[in-house]
Amino acid sequence: MAKRELDIQGIGMTSQRTRDRLVGRLRERGIKNEAVLAVMGKIPRHLFVDEALATRSYEDTALPIGHGQTISQPYIVARMTELLLAGDPPPNKVLEVGTGSGYQAAVLAALVKDVFTVERIEPLYRATRALLYDLGYRNIRTFLSDGSWGLEREAPFDAIIATAAPETIPPALLEQLAIGGRLVIPTGKQMQAQVLNVITRTGESSYETVAHEPVLFVPLVSDRQ
Ligand code: SAH
């Protein structure tokens, strides 16, 4: 087998058995969407973190990815993806705010047609863009910009997912949702009680919000005032 394939497959603490154990834990914690579980059982999360952390990459925890940012905890990735896909009809075109390591984008790319993802920290944007290309993802488009403005030129989106928490929801994200589309977004102050919200656009100017579980995210840093 080629070295690249071996790297992707992993060994020991990064092997398929370890990924299967993580899937078992996600199932125990209440993730029900089998397609999400199957995808997370395949994607080599160990390649989305620094090599020094690879052996911890299938623990159900967030891990540092540099620049004060983290790769989200697998349970949270699974939960947000499950909530995002629960729309009717399921989304084809999805915007992610907060590319970070690219892991959430990779999970989405296996489940929807097109993923657009926005990151504001240039070195993260560059490294992740290269990694996703290297791993063969061709339906993820990466952008360097402030995602609190959404991604106007590609709007509307069937669904939007934010993997960083603003205190209040940026209006652009609501405006760039297709009617019937949903926004999955944590809100709240840094290091205080944050909550995971699902907001569905039910009409031109009507929205329905459902608050789900408490969560802990890095802040959505906005250049807008
Ligand atoms: N989805 C990522 C999670 C990374 S943490 C993953 O799977 O690894 C959240 C990311 O959001 C960080 O990389 C941070 O730089 C980014 N971020 C914060 N505010 C942002 C903004 N206004 N626009 C775009 N990205 C933002």
CSV table of C-alpha atoms in Angstrom, one decimal, residues 72-176:
chain,number,residue,atom,x,y,z
A,72,SER,CA,-14.5,20.7,17.7
A,73,GLN,CA,-15.2,17.7,19.9
A,74,PRO,CA,-16.4,14.8,17.7
A,75,TYR,CA,-19.8,14.6,19.5
A,76,ILE,CA,-20.4,18.2,18.7
A,77,VAL,CA,-19.5,17.8,15.1
A,78,ALA,CA,-21.8,14.8,14.9
A,79,ARG,CA,-24.7,16.6,16.7
A,80,MET,CA,-24.4,19.7,14.6
A,81,THR,CA,-24.3,17.7,11.4
A,82,GLU,CA,-27.3,15.6,12.4
A,83,LEU,CA,-29.3,18.8,13.2
A,84,LEU,CA,-28.2,20.3,9.9
A,85,LEU,CA,-29.3,17.3,7.9
A,86,ALA,CA,-32.6,17.0,9.6
A,87,GLY,CA,-34.1,19.8,7.4
A,88,ASP,CA,-36.8,18.7,4.9
A,89,PRO,CA,-35.6,18.4,2.2
A,90,PRO,CA,-32.0,17.7,3.3
A,91,PRO,CA,-29.5,20.4,2.2
A,92,ASN,CA,-27.4,20.4,-1.0
A,93,LYS,CA,-25.6,23.6,-0.6
A,94,VAL,CA,-24.0,24.4,2.8
A,95,LEU,CA,-22.0,27.3,4.2
A,96,GLU,CA,-19.7,26.7,7.1
A,97,VAL,CA,-18.4,29.7,9.1
A,98,GLY,CA,-15.1,28.8,10.8
A,99,THR,CA,-13.1,26.3,8.7
A,100,GLY,CA,-10.5,25.7,11.4
A,101,SER,CA,-8.9,22.3,10.8
A,102,GLY,CA,-11.3,21.4,8.0
A,103,TYR,CA,-12.7,18.4,9.8
A,104,GLN,CA,-16.3,19.6,10.0
A,105,ALA,CA,-16.1,20.6,6.3
A,106,ALA,CA,-14.8,17.1,5.4
A,107,VAL,CA,-17.7,15.5,7.3
A,108,LEU,CA,-20.2,17.7,5.5
A,109,ALA,CA,-18.6,17.1,2.1
A,110,ALA,CA,-19.3,13.4,2.4
A,111,LEU,CA,-23.0,14.1,3.1
A,112,VAL,CA,-24.0,17.0,0.9
A,113,LYS,CA,-23.3,18.2,-2.6
A,114,ASP,CA,-21.4,21.5,-2.1
A,115,VAL,CA,-19.6,22.9,0.9
A,116,PHE,CA,-18.5,26.5,1.1
A,117,THR,CA,-16.3,27.3,4.1
A,118,VAL,CA,-15.0,30.6,5.4
A,119,GLU,CA,-12.0,31.2,7.8
A,120,ARG,CA,-10.7,34.5,9.0
A,121,ILE,CA,-7.1,33.4,10.1
A,122,GLU,CA,-4.9,33.3,7.0
A,123,PRO,CA,-2.4,30.6,8.0
A,124,LEU,CA,-5.3,28.3,9.1
A,125,TYR,CA,-7.1,29.0,5.8
A,126,ARG,CA,-4.0,28.2,3.8
A,127,ALA,CA,-3.0,25.0,5.6
A,128,THR,CA,-6.5,23.6,5.6
A,129,ARG,CA,-7.1,24.5,2.0
A,130,ALA,CA,-4.0,22.5,1.1
A,131,LEU,CA,-4.9,19.6,3.3
A,132,LEU,CA,-8.4,19.3,1.9
A,133,TYR,CA,-7.0,19.4,-1.6
A,134,ASP,CA,-4.4,16.8,-0.7
A,135,LEU,CA,-7.1,14.5,0.7
A,136,GLY,CA,-9.0,14.7,-2.5
A,137,TYR,CA,-12.0,16.8,-1.5
A,138,ARG,CA,-13.3,18.5,-4.6
A,139,ASN,CA,-16.7,19.7,-3.4
A,140,ILE,CA,-15.4,22.0,-0.6
A,141,ARG,CA,-14.6,25.6,-1.5
A,142,THR,CA,-12.5,27.5,1.0
A,143,PHE,CA,-12.6,31.3,1.5
A,144,LEU,CA,-10.5,33.7,3.6
A,145,SER,CA,-12.9,36.2,5.0
A,146,ASP,CA,-15.0,37.3,8.0
A,147,GLY,CA,-17.9,34.8,8.0
A,148,SER,CA,-20.1,37.1,10.1
A,149,TRP,CA,-20.9,38.6,6.7
A,150,GLY,CA,-21.8,35.1,5.4
A,151,LEU,CA,-20.7,34.6,1.8
A,152,GLU,CA,-23.0,36.9,-0.2
A,153,ARG,CA,-21.8,36.0,-3.7
A,154,GLU,CA,-22.7,32.3,-3.2
A,155,ALA,CA,-26.0,32.9,-1.3
A,156,PRO,CA,-28.6,31.6,-0.7
A,157,PHE,CA,-27.6,28.4,1.2
A,158,ASP,CA,-29.8,25.5,2.1
A,159,ALA,CA,-28.1,25.4,5.4
A,160,ILE,CA,-25.5,27.3,7.3
A,161,ILE,CA,-23.4,26.0,10.2
A,162,ALA,CA,-21.2,28.2,12.5
A,163,THR,CA,-18.5,26.5,14.4
A,164,ALA,CA,-17.6,29.6,16.5
A,165,ALA,CA,-20.0,31.4,18.8
A,166,PRO,CA,-21.2,35.0,18.4
A,167,GLU,CA,-23.0,36.7,21.2
A,168,THR,CA,-25.9,37.5,18.9
A,169,ILE,CA,-26.7,36.0,15.5
A,170,PRO,CA,-25.2,38.0,12.6
A,171,PRO,CA,-28.1,39.2,10.4
A,172,ALA,CA,-26.3,38.3,7.2
A,173,LEU,CA,-26.4,34.6,8.1
A,174,LEU,CA,-30.2,34.8,8.4
A,175,GLU,CA,-30.5,36.7,5.2
A,176,GLN,CA,-28.4,34.2,3.2
